[in-house]
Structure formats: structure tokens, C-alpha cells
Tab-separated table of C-alpha atoms in Angstrom:
chain	number	residue	atom	x	y	z
A	1	MET	CA	152.742	-49.542	-122.981
A	2	GLU	CA	155.554	-50.295	-125.413
A	3	THR	CA	158.101	-49.340	-122.754
A	4	VAL	CA	156.473	-51.660	-120.239
A	5	ALA	CA	156.511	-54.508	-122.766
A	6	VAL	CA	160.201	-53.939	-123.478
A	7	VAL	CA	161.010	-53.919	-119.772
A	8	TRP	CA	159.060	-57.117	-119.167
A	9	THR	CA	160.705	-58.790	-122.162
A	10	ALA	CA	164.151	-57.815	-120.912
A	11	ALA	CA	163.322	-59.053	-117.410
A	12	VAL	CA	162.108	-62.408	-118.700
A	13	ALA	CA	165.200	-62.758	-120.887
A	14	ALA	CA	167.467	-61.910	-117.961
A	15	ALA	CA	165.684	-64.397	-115.711
A	16	GLY	CA	166.017	-67.072	-118.384
A	17	LEU	CA	169.724	-66.328	-118.780
A	18	ILE	CA	170.314	-66.566	-115.038
A	19	TYR	CA	168.377	-69.839	-114.907
A	20	TRP	CA	170.494	-71.243	-117.781
A	21	PHE	CA	173.767	-70.160	-116.169
A	22	VAL	CA	173.019	-71.380	-112.688
A	23	TRP	CA	170.728	-74.378	-113.004
A	24	VAL	CA	171.090	-75.762	-116.523
A	25	MET	CA	174.852	-75.320	-116.866
A	26	GLY	CA	175.307	-76.592	-113.340
A	27	SER	CA	172.679	-79.295	-113.390
A	28	ALA	CA	173.246	-81.976	-110.778
A	29	GLU	CA	172.033	-84.570	-113.281
A	30	VAL	CA	174.748	-83.654	-115.783
A	31	LYS	CA	177.565	-82.106	-113.805
A	32	GLY	CA	176.881	-83.462	-110.354
A	33	LYS	CA	176.587	-80.065	-108.661
A	34	ARG	CA	174.748	-76.775	-109.153
A	35	ALA	CA	176.636	-73.489	-109.047
A	36	VAL	CA	174.473	-72.129	-106.216
A	37	ASP	CA	175.328	-75.210	-104.128
A	38	LEU	CA	179.116	-74.838	-104.308
A	39	LYS	CA	180.784	-75.555	-100.984
A	40	MET	CA	184.368	-76.176	-100.050
A	41	GLY	CA	183.905	-79.669	-98.703
A	42	SER	CA	183.963	-79.832	-94.934
A	43	ILE	CA	185.780	-76.484	-94.593
A	44	THR	CA	183.621	-73.841	-92.930
A	45	ARG	CA	182.866	-70.776	-95.044
A	46	ASP	CA	185.029	-68.451	-92.956
A	47	LYS	CA	188.097	-70.706	-93.273
A	48	VAL	CA	188.138	-71.322	-97.041
A	49	GLN	CA	190.517	-68.518	-97.960
A	50	ASP	CA	192.929	-69.383	-95.149
A	51	LYS	CA	192.943	-73.063	-96.118
A	52	TYR	CA	193.602	-72.146	-99.741
A	53	LYS	CA	196.595	-69.994	-98.753
A	54	GLN	CA	197.968	-72.781	-96.549
A	55	TYR	CA	197.594	-75.277	-99.394
A	56	TRP	CA	199.277	-73.006	-101.931
A	57	SER	CA	202.157	-72.297	-99.557
A	58	PHE	CA	202.701	-76.011	-98.860
A	59	PHE	CA	202.774	-77.063	-102.517
A	60	ARG	CA	204.800	-74.080	-103.719
A	61	ARG	CA	207.811	-76.388	-104.259
A	62	PRO	CA	206.295	-79.879	-104.728
A	63	LYS	CA	209.430	-82.039	-104.867
A	64	GLU	CA	210.970	-80.325	-101.841
A	65	THR	CA	207.692	-80.868	-100.009
A	66	ALA	CA	207.796	-84.595	-100.757
A	67	VAL	CA	211.222	-84.919	-99.193
A	68	ALA	CA	210.983	-82.555	-96.228
A	69	SER	CA	207.308	-82.880	-95.207
A	70	SER	CA	206.018	-86.133	-96.661
A	71	GLU	CA	204.100	-86.941	-93.490
A	72	ASN	CA	201.976	-83.796	-94.038
A	73	VAL	CA	201.099	-84.546	-97.658
A	74	PRO	CA	197.933	-86.602	-96.921
A	75	ALA	CA	196.431	-83.793	-94.831
A	76	PHE	CA	197.024	-81.248	-97.576
A	77	VAL	CA	195.666	-83.621	-100.229
A	78	ASP	CA	192.535	-83.812	-98.059
A	79	THR	CA	192.448	-79.992	-97.960
A	80	PHE	CA	192.845	-79.871	-101.737
A	81	TYR	CA	189.829	-82.108	-102.284
A	82	ASN	CA	187.770	-80.107	-99.821
A	83	LEU	CA	188.567	-77.046	-101.930
A	84	VAL	CA	188.001	-78.527	-105.398
A	85	THR	CA	185.460	-81.366	-105.196
A	86	ASP	CA	182.339	-79.277	-105.769
A	87	ILE	CA	184.005	-77.252	-108.534
A	88	TYR	CA	185.150	-80.481	-110.213
A	89	GLU	CA	181.643	-81.907	-110.061
A	90	TRP	CA	180.105	-78.690	-111.337
A	91	GLY	CA	182.551	-78.061	-114.156
A	92	TRP	CA	183.720	-81.581	-115.082
A	93	GLY	CA	181.434	-84.302	-113.763
A	94	GLN	CA	181.577	-87.187	-111.315
A	95	SER	CA	184.717	-88.819	-112.754
A	96	PHE	CA	187.789	-86.846	-111.727
A	97	HIS	CA	190.104	-88.024	-114.487
A	98	PHE	CA	190.960	-87.638	-118.167
A	99	SER	CA	190.248	-89.966	-121.071
A	100	PRO	CA	191.313	-90.100	-124.729
A	101	SER	CA	188.902	-88.259	-126.985
A	102	ILE	CA	186.954	-90.460	-129.423
A	103	PRO	CA	185.730	-89.007	-132.740
A	104	GLY	CA	181.958	-88.886	-132.874
A	105	ARG	CA	181.559	-89.735	-129.188
A	106	SER	CA	180.763	-87.429	-126.296
A	107	HIS	CA	183.139	-86.738	-123.418
A	108	ARG	CA	180.818	-88.752	-121.198
A	109	ASP	CA	181.038	-91.764	-123.512
A	110	ALA	CA	184.833	-91.477	-123.734
A	111	THR	CA	185.057	-91.334	-119.945
A	112	ARG	CA	182.862	-94.408	-119.504
A	113	ILE	CA	184.825	-96.405	-122.080
A	114	HIS	CA	188.103	-95.470	-120.374
A	115	GLU	CA	186.682	-96.690	-117.060
A	116	GLU	CA	185.164	-99.875	-118.433
A	117	ARG	CA	188.582	-100.824	-119.818
A	118	VAL	CA	189.698	-101.151	-116.185
A	119	ALA	CA	186.994	-103.727	-115.459
A	120	ASP	CA	188.054	-105.708	-118.520
A	121	LEU	CA	191.779	-105.546	-117.712
A	122	ILE	CA	191.373	-106.998	-114.212
A	123	GLY	CA	188.623	-109.417	-115.274
A	124	ALA	CA	186.110	-108.112	-112.738
A	125	ARG	CA	182.945	-110.212	-112.528
A	126	PRO	CA	179.936	-110.853	-110.262
A	127	GLY	CA	180.800	-112.228	-106.836
A	128	GLN	CA	184.214	-110.571	-106.712
A	129	ARG	CA	185.237	-107.820	-104.304
A	130	VAL	CA	187.230	-105.110	-106.083
A	131	LEU	CA	189.088	-102.171	-104.535
A	132	ASP	CA	189.000	-98.631	-105.968
A	133	VAL	CA	192.100	-96.861	-104.613
A	134	GLY	CA	191.354	-93.141	-104.424
A	135	CYS	CA	187.718	-93.272	-105.526
A	136	GLY	CA	186.760	-89.580	-105.384
A	137	VAL	CA	182.977	-89.200	-105.631
A	138	GLY	CA	182.702	-92.605	-107.275
A	139	GLY	CA	182.183	-91.986	-110.995
A	140	PRO	CA	184.537	-94.807	-112.095
A	141	MET	CA	183.263	-97.087	-109.338
A	142	ARG	CA	179.726	-96.921	-110.650
A	143	ALA	CA	180.778	-97.487	-114.266
A	144	ILE	CA	182.905	-100.499	-113.300
A	145	ALA	CA	180.251	-102.001	-111.013
A	146	ALA	CA	177.589	-101.568	-113.696
A	147	ARG	CA	179.742	-103.221	-116.358
A	148	SER	CA	181.148	-106.101	-114.300
A	149	GLY	CA	178.553	-106.804	-111.614
A	150	ALA	CA	181.396	-106.956	-109.075
A	151	ASP	CA	181.156	-105.462	-105.589
A	152	VAL	CA	183.371	-102.372	-105.582
A	153	VAL	CA	184.802	-100.849	-102.403
A	154	GLY	CA	186.245	-97.366	-102.759
A	155	ILE	CA	188.574	-95.560	-100.400
A	156	THR	CA	189.115	-91.794	-100.307
A	157	ILE	CA	190.930	-89.662	-97.775
A	158	ASN	CA	188.257	-86.976	-97.994
A	159	GLU	CA	185.186	-87.371	-95.793
A	160	TYR	CA	183.138	-84.945	-97.876
A	161	GLN	CA	183.718	-87.116	-100.950
A	162	VAL	CA	182.462	-90.155	-99.038
A	163	GLY	CA	179.120	-88.446	-98.537
A	164	ARG	CA	178.942	-87.330	-102.152
A	165	ALA	CA	179.840	-90.802	-103.447
A	166	ARG	CA	177.256	-92.533	-101.272
A	167	ALA	CA	174.563	-90.105	-102.425
A	168	HIS	CA	175.442	-90.716	-106.086
A	169	ASN	CA	175.564	-94.486	-105.532
A	170	LYS	CA	172.085	-94.478	-104.064
A	171	LYS	CA	170.692	-92.173	-106.738
A	172	SER	CA	172.067	-94.389	-109.507
A	173	GLY	CA	170.664	-97.535	-107.894
A	174	LEU	CA	174.142	-99.038	-107.454
A	175	ASP	CA	174.467	-98.698	-103.678
A	176	ALA	CA	174.106	-102.480	-103.286
A	177	LEU	CA	177.294	-102.976	-105.323
A	178	CYS	CA	179.251	-99.857	-104.329
A	179	GLU	CA	180.659	-99.158	-100.868
A	180	VAL	CA	182.810	-96.175	-99.847
A	181	VAL	CA	185.066	-95.774	-96.821
A	182	CYS	CA	187.107	-92.833	-95.581
A	183	GLY	CA	190.784	-93.607	-95.129
A	184	ASN	CA	194.373	-93.072	-96.195
A	185	PHE	CA	195.450	-95.408	-99.003
A	186	LEU	CA	198.919	-95.503	-97.432
A	187	GLN	CA	197.403	-97.260	-94.388
A	188	MET	CA	194.215	-98.939	-95.549
A	189	PRO	CA	191.724	-100.337	-92.997
A	190	PHE	CA	191.362	-103.681	-94.771
A	191	PRO	CA	192.615	-107.174	-93.829
A	192	ASP	CA	195.376	-108.887	-95.765
A	193	ALA	CA	194.302	-110.734	-98.933
A	194	SER	CA	190.731	-109.426	-98.823
A	195	PHE	CA	190.193	-108.277	-102.440
A	196	ASP	CA	189.875	-110.157	-105.742
A	197	GLY	CA	191.159	-107.212	-107.774
A	198	ALA	CA	192.079	-103.548	-107.512
A	199	TYR	CA	192.493	-100.448	-109.606
A	200	SER	CA	193.480	-96.797	-109.283
A	201	ILE	CA	192.648	-94.114	-111.829
A	202	GLU	CA	194.906	-91.057	-111.623
A	203	ALA	CA	194.992	-91.274	-107.829
A	204	THR	CA	198.286	-92.744	-106.604
A	205	CYS	CA	200.114	-89.692	-107.973
A	206	HIS	CA	199.242	-88.067	-104.619
A	207	ALA	CA	201.474	-90.509	-102.725
A	208	PRO	CA	204.867	-89.101	-101.668
A	209	ARG	CA	206.367	-92.559	-102.317
A	210	LEU	CA	204.654	-94.775	-104.862
A	211	GLU	CA	206.103	-97.919	-103.298
A	212	ASP	CA	204.167	-97.234	-100.095
A	213	VAL	CA	200.748	-97.265	-101.741
A	214	TYR	CA	201.680	-100.121	-104.085
A	215	ALA	CA	202.804	-102.170	-101.081
A	216	GLU	CA	199.441	-101.569	-99.378
A	217	ILE	CA	197.554	-102.626	-102.495
A	218	HIS	CA	199.732	-105.735	-102.752
A	219	ARG	CA	198.974	-106.529	-99.104
A	220	VAL	CA	195.173	-106.402	-99.420
A	221	LEU	CA	194.993	-108.361	-102.693
A	222	LYS	CA	194.480	-112.108	-102.740
A	223	PRO	CA	197.316	-114.090	-104.351
A	224	GLY	CA	196.872	-114.292	-108.108
A	225	SER	CA	194.717	-111.144	-108.248
A	226	LEU	CA	195.216	-108.335	-110.760
A	227	TYR	CA	195.793	-104.628	-110.198
A	228	VAL	CA	195.713	-101.918	-112.865
A	229	SER	CA	196.636	-98.271	-112.470
A	230	TYR	CA	196.492	-95.192	-114.672
A	231	GLU	CA	199.477	-93.111	-113.525
A	232	TRP	CA	200.371	-89.440	-113.982
A	233	VAL	CA	203.988	-89.385	-115.224
A	234	THR	CA	206.501	-87.438	-117.270
A	235	THR	CA	207.280	-89.114	-120.594
A	236	ALA	CA	210.541	-89.778	-122.428
A	237	LEU	CA	210.144	-86.371	-124.119
A	238	TYR	CA	210.497	-84.467	-120.842
A	239	ARG	CA	213.771	-82.580	-120.400
A	240	ALA	CA	214.709	-81.408	-116.911
A	241	ASP	CA	217.052	-78.809	-118.445
A	242	ASP	CA	214.281	-77.179	-120.486
A	243	PRO	CA	212.747	-74.270	-118.498
A	244	ASP	CA	209.442	-74.516	-120.396
A	245	HIS	CA	209.157	-78.217	-119.580
A	246	VAL	CA	209.980	-77.602	-115.927
A	247	ASP	CA	207.456	-74.761	-115.679
A	248	ALA	CA	204.658	-76.898	-117.139
A	249	ILE	CA	205.362	-79.868	-114.863
A	250	HIS	CA	205.697	-77.705	-111.745
A	251	GLY	CA	202.417	-76.014	-112.650
A	252	ILE	CA	200.694	-79.405	-112.850
A	253	GLU	CA	202.180	-80.468	-109.514
A	254	ARG	CA	201.282	-77.262	-107.663
A	255	GLY	CA	197.712	-77.125	-108.923
A	256	ASP	CA	196.900	-80.803	-108.352
A	257	ALA	CA	198.393	-81.508	-104.900
A	258	LEU	CA	201.210	-83.671	-106.261
A	259	PRO	CA	204.415	-84.138	-104.237
A	260	GLY	CA	206.473	-84.484	-107.420
A	261	LEU	CA	205.595	-86.335	-110.631
A	262	ARG	CA	207.392	-89.586	-111.354
A	263	ALA	CA	209.019	-90.559	-114.646
A	264	HIS	CA	207.331	-93.150	-116.847
A	265	ASP	CA	210.266	-95.566	-116.581
A	266	GLU	CA	210.119	-95.689	-112.760
A	267	ILE	CA	206.666	-97.232	-112.405
A	268	ALA	CA	207.295	-100.867	-113.338
A	269	ALA	CA	210.440	-101.066	-111.200
A	270	ILE	CA	208.503	-99.800	-108.181
A	271	ALA	CA	205.732	-102.340	-108.761
A	272	ARG	CA	208.242	-105.196	-108.940
A	273	LYS	CA	210.032	-103.897	-105.845
A	274	VAL	CA	206.934	-104.443	-103.670
A	275	GLY	CA	206.309	-107.930	-105.085
A	276	PHE	CA	204.074	-107.465	-108.137
A	277	GLU	CA	204.542	-109.182	-111.464
A	278	VAL	CA	204.221	-106.628	-114.261
A	279	LEU	CA	202.079	-108.055	-117.055
A	280	ASP	CA	201.775	-104.979	-119.261
A	281	GLN	CA	202.453	-101.256	-119.336
A	282	ARG	CA	201.828	-98.584	-121.967
A	283	ASP	CA	200.786	-94.991	-122.414
A	284	LEU	CA	197.084	-95.023	-123.297
A	285	ALA	CA	197.455	-91.468	-124.607
A	286	ARG	CA	199.695	-92.532	-127.497
A	287	PRO	CA	198.226	-92.603	-131.038
A	288	PRO	CA	195.814	-93.786	-132.285
A	289	ALA	CA	194.212	-92.474	-129.076
A	290	GLY	CA	192.699	-89.002	-129.453
A	291	PRO	CA	194.130	-86.133	-127.380
A	292	TRP	CA	192.956	-86.210	-123.771
A	293	TRP	CA	193.523	-82.443	-123.325
A	294	THR	CA	190.971	-81.389	-125.977
A	295	ARG	CA	188.300	-80.972	-123.341
A	296	LEU	CA	190.518	-78.566	-121.399
A	297	LYS	CA	191.041	-76.350	-124.454
A	298	MET	CA	187.364	-76.391	-125.324
A	299	GLY	CA	186.602	-75.303	-121.770
A	300	ARG	CA	188.247	-71.865	-121.985
A	301	ILE	CA	185.066	-70.064	-122.972
A	302	ALA	CA	183.217	-71.989	-120.295
A	303	TYR	CA	185.893	-70.897	-117.815
A	304	TRP	CA	185.170	-67.210	-118.358
A	305	ARG	CA	181.440	-67.828	-118.134
A	306	ASN	CA	181.924	-69.786	-114.921
A	307	HIS	CA	184.409	-67.255	-113.565
A	308	LEU	CA	181.857	-64.479	-113.907
A	309	LEU	CA	179.229	-66.627	-112.243
A	310	VAL	CA	181.499	-67.696	-109.368
A	311	SER	CA	182.599	-64.099	-108.820
A	312	ALA	CA	178.977	-62.952	-108.681
A	313	LEU	CA	178.022	-65.735	-106.259
A	314	ALA	CA	180.980	-64.888	-104.016
A	315	PHE	CA	180.108	-61.181	-104.125
A	316	LEU	CA	176.540	-62.004	-103.119
A	317	ARG	CA	177.918	-64.330	-100.390
A	318	ILE	CA	176.095	-67.303	-101.868
A	319	ALA	CA	179.448	-68.985	-102.478
A	320	PRO	CA	182.129	-68.825	-99.757
A	321	LYS	CA	184.961	-66.306	-99.826
A	322	GLY	CA	187.982	-67.906	-101.489
A	323	VAL	CA	186.101	-69.872	-104.157
A	324	VAL	CA	187.200	-67.399	-106.845
A	325	GLU	CA	190.879	-67.993	-106.018
A	326	VAL	CA	190.372	-71.774	-106.148
A	327	HIS	CA	188.616	-71.496	-109.509
A	328	GLU	CA	191.485	-69.364	-110.868
A	329	MET	CA	194.025	-71.918	-109.606
A	330	LEU	CA	192.253	-74.705	-111.457
A	331	TYR	CA	192.130	-72.710	-114.679
A	332	GLU	CA	195.861	-72.003	-114.454
A	333	THR	CA	196.501	-75.683	-113.795
A	334	ALA	CA	194.425	-76.588	-116.854
A	335	ARG	CA	196.741	-74.382	-118.917
A	336	HIS	CA	199.796	-76.294	-117.677
A	337	LEU	CA	198.086	-79.650	-118.273
A	338	THR	CA	197.283	-78.621	-121.841
A	339	ARG	CA	200.912	-77.647	-122.431
A	340	GLY	CA	202.014	-80.985	-121.016
A	341	GLY	CA	199.687	-82.838	-123.352
A	342	GLU	CA	200.434	-80.828	-126.484
A	343	THR	CA	204.205	-81.122	-126.033
A	344	GLY	CA	203.930	-84.802	-125.115
A	345	ILE	CA	206.039	-84.403	-121.965
A	346	PHE	CA	203.217	-85.529	-119.654
A	347	THR	CA	200.557	-88.217	-119.654
A	348	PRO	CA	197.815	-88.878	-117.077
A	349	MET	CA	197.233	-92.420	-118.330
A	350	HIS	CA	200.404	-94.472	-118.160
A	351	MET	CA	198.738	-97.863	-117.694
A	352	ILE	CA	200.426	-100.592	-115.687
A	353	LEU	CA	198.818	-104.012	-115.218
A	354	CYS	CA	200.184	-106.091	-112.346
A	355	ARG	CA	199.514	-109.408	-110.660
A	356	LYS	CA	200.137	-110.478	-107.105
A	357	PRO	CA	201.941	-113.816	-107.536
A	358	PRO	CA	199.721	-116.853	-106.966
A	359	LEU	CA	200.385	-119.279	-104.152
A	360	THR	CA	202.449	-122.360	-104.974
A	361	PRO	CA	202.930	-125.419	-102.720
A	362	ASN	CA	206.193	-125.542	-100.815
A	363	ALA	CA	208.080	-128.512	-102.174
A	364	GLU	CA	209.408	-129.471	-98.731
A	365	ASP	CA	206.511	-129.077	-96.301
A	366	GLY	CA	203.487	-128.616	-98.539
A	367	ASN	CA	202.686	-125.141	-97.186
A	368	PRO	CA	201.546	-122.668	-99.844
A	369	GLN	CA	203.902	-119.783	-100.634
A	370	GLU	CA	203.799	-116.894	-103.101
A	371	SER	CA	205.387	-117.721	-106.408
A	372	SER	CA	208.507	-115.723	-107.182
A	373	SER	CA	208.133	-116.090	-110.935
């Protein structure tokens, strides 16, 4: 009888452990996705490994890719988000970006505060129509809509993310304020001067040429409207002749579908080139802000736990073949991101606040024209 009791106790403990690993640690309420529900976006199960290999081959040399095959970058960015969206939701949450850590506050609180700053910077308010450029599954969109009361329209190149974002919007009760469309932010399906404000959070780094996406944002904004972006850039501490620096930056580029990171001192000039006025720019990661990479370092134990779980799910054919390789890629990328943060050579939150010049009357014929001030 004692043996039977021991066996039953062990079985119950094992069942509880499996439940904790799979459902609690991957709760859709907290993380956005359960481990047993991991997919690879709209890629069919039998094509995941092939798509991963194609992606890795394309982004093997990011800067060369940007020059030689820039027209193919959007398609491979789409592939990247098919591969990683569910893993991001499961392991990170519904907001695919970093935020400065805040003593005594949770990661979720720090993320929300970082997002709400966007709403404040562009002065979003009820009755306005605001554009989210590269919205992912809509975490920032919902935070900004909830804070400001503005109508937020998000655009993402990935059709799978559109479905995820719409489901989250409805579940949160914000679907009346939040709209999502599938499209390329280099050629947006919106009329000229149709938005009262715009923002992008760690998204325009996927553009081969930043001026192309900035020009599109400038086009769809109404005169006098504000645009704020959090950009991924190398800082003044980066040295192109330091092999360790180069290795870290290339690792970030390869693992995040980036056709070459830009330098911090390029951003404002590009914004002015397409017609924006630059009102402010600064690195939001600089002190007194807490380190944004802390969450990545704290996640190493979680990585091994998740790696074992993903491997088991793939072995049992619950998760598609290739998911283990994608998970390993993201862990390796997290290592490079941490190095970039600790050395100070990289920031994911170089903030630039811009304004599309307001219209001014033409002195000769009375027709309104954009101010050149």
C-alpha cells in the first residue's frame, strides 16, 4: 500500500509540474500564448525548418543584404515574425519591445509606462486618429488607446499578427478604439494627411532605408502633427574597429531581421531630410533610467526551462519541427543584446520627436503651404 501511495504521490506531483510548465508559465492571460499552442505564424508545420534556414541565410551578412537585396527585406521580415511571434508572446508578452527597468515596479508596469510616454509626447487625445507604425500584436496600441482615448490604427506586415492583435483588442474591450491593417510601412495604404499623430516603437529598424519609412509617415500625417519614434541604434561608444563591438552588433542584426543598424547621429538628419522638424531627441536608456537588458539576464534560467519544454513538445510533434532552432536563435540574440546594453554600444530606445510643419498662408496668392521653419 505504501508503494502505491508513493507512486500516486509522484504521479500527482509530475502532473502538477507539467501543468505549471505548460499552462501557468505560458498562460495566455499573462504571456499571451500557451506553450502547447505555439505555431510559426502562417507557415505550415512542414515548412518551418526550411523557412528558418532561408531566413538565417538571408540575414547572415545584414549590411550587405541591405545594399544588394533591399527589395527582399520586407518578405524576410514577414518570415521572421511568422517564426517568432508566438514565442515572443509566450516568453515576453504582447509588447515586443524593451523598456527601462524601474525599481520596485514590475516589468509589465515598466512596459506600460514606456508606452504611455508615447501618448503624452504626441499629445494623443479623444477624437484623434493616431498611427502605430509596425504594431506587432498590439500591446503598445492598447496601452496608448486606453491612456489617451484616441483611435489608434496599427499597421504590420505580418498577417498572422493582424489576427492576434484583433483578438487581443476584442478581449481587452478596446476593439472600438484599435484597428489593425496588414501592409508594408514603406508603402502604406492610407491617404495623404489622414492622421493626427503617429509613433513607432522599435519597428522602423527593419527598414533598409530609414528615409523611406519616415517619408511615408510624413506623407500620411496632417500638417502640424507630431511623430515620435524609439529607434534601435549604435551609440557614440560603438567602435567599428573593435571586433567585440562588431560581433555584438552583427549578432543583434542577424537575430532580429535588421538590414544593418544605424548610428545614433544619423536619425535626426534623416528626419529633416524628408521634411520633419526635429523637436527633441535623446537616449531614453541613459541614467537615471534603469537598465533595459535586466530582463534578458534574468531570463536565462527561464530559457533553459523553456528550452526543455520546447524540445519535448517538438519531439512529441505538438510543436512544429524547427521551433527548437528558432528558440535557440532568440536566446543567442538575447546574449548579444545584453552585451550591447552592458557595454553601452547599443540602445533600443533612441527617442526622436518630430513635427510635420504646419500650413502657412502663401503671402502672394493666399494658398496654404507647409512652413519651412
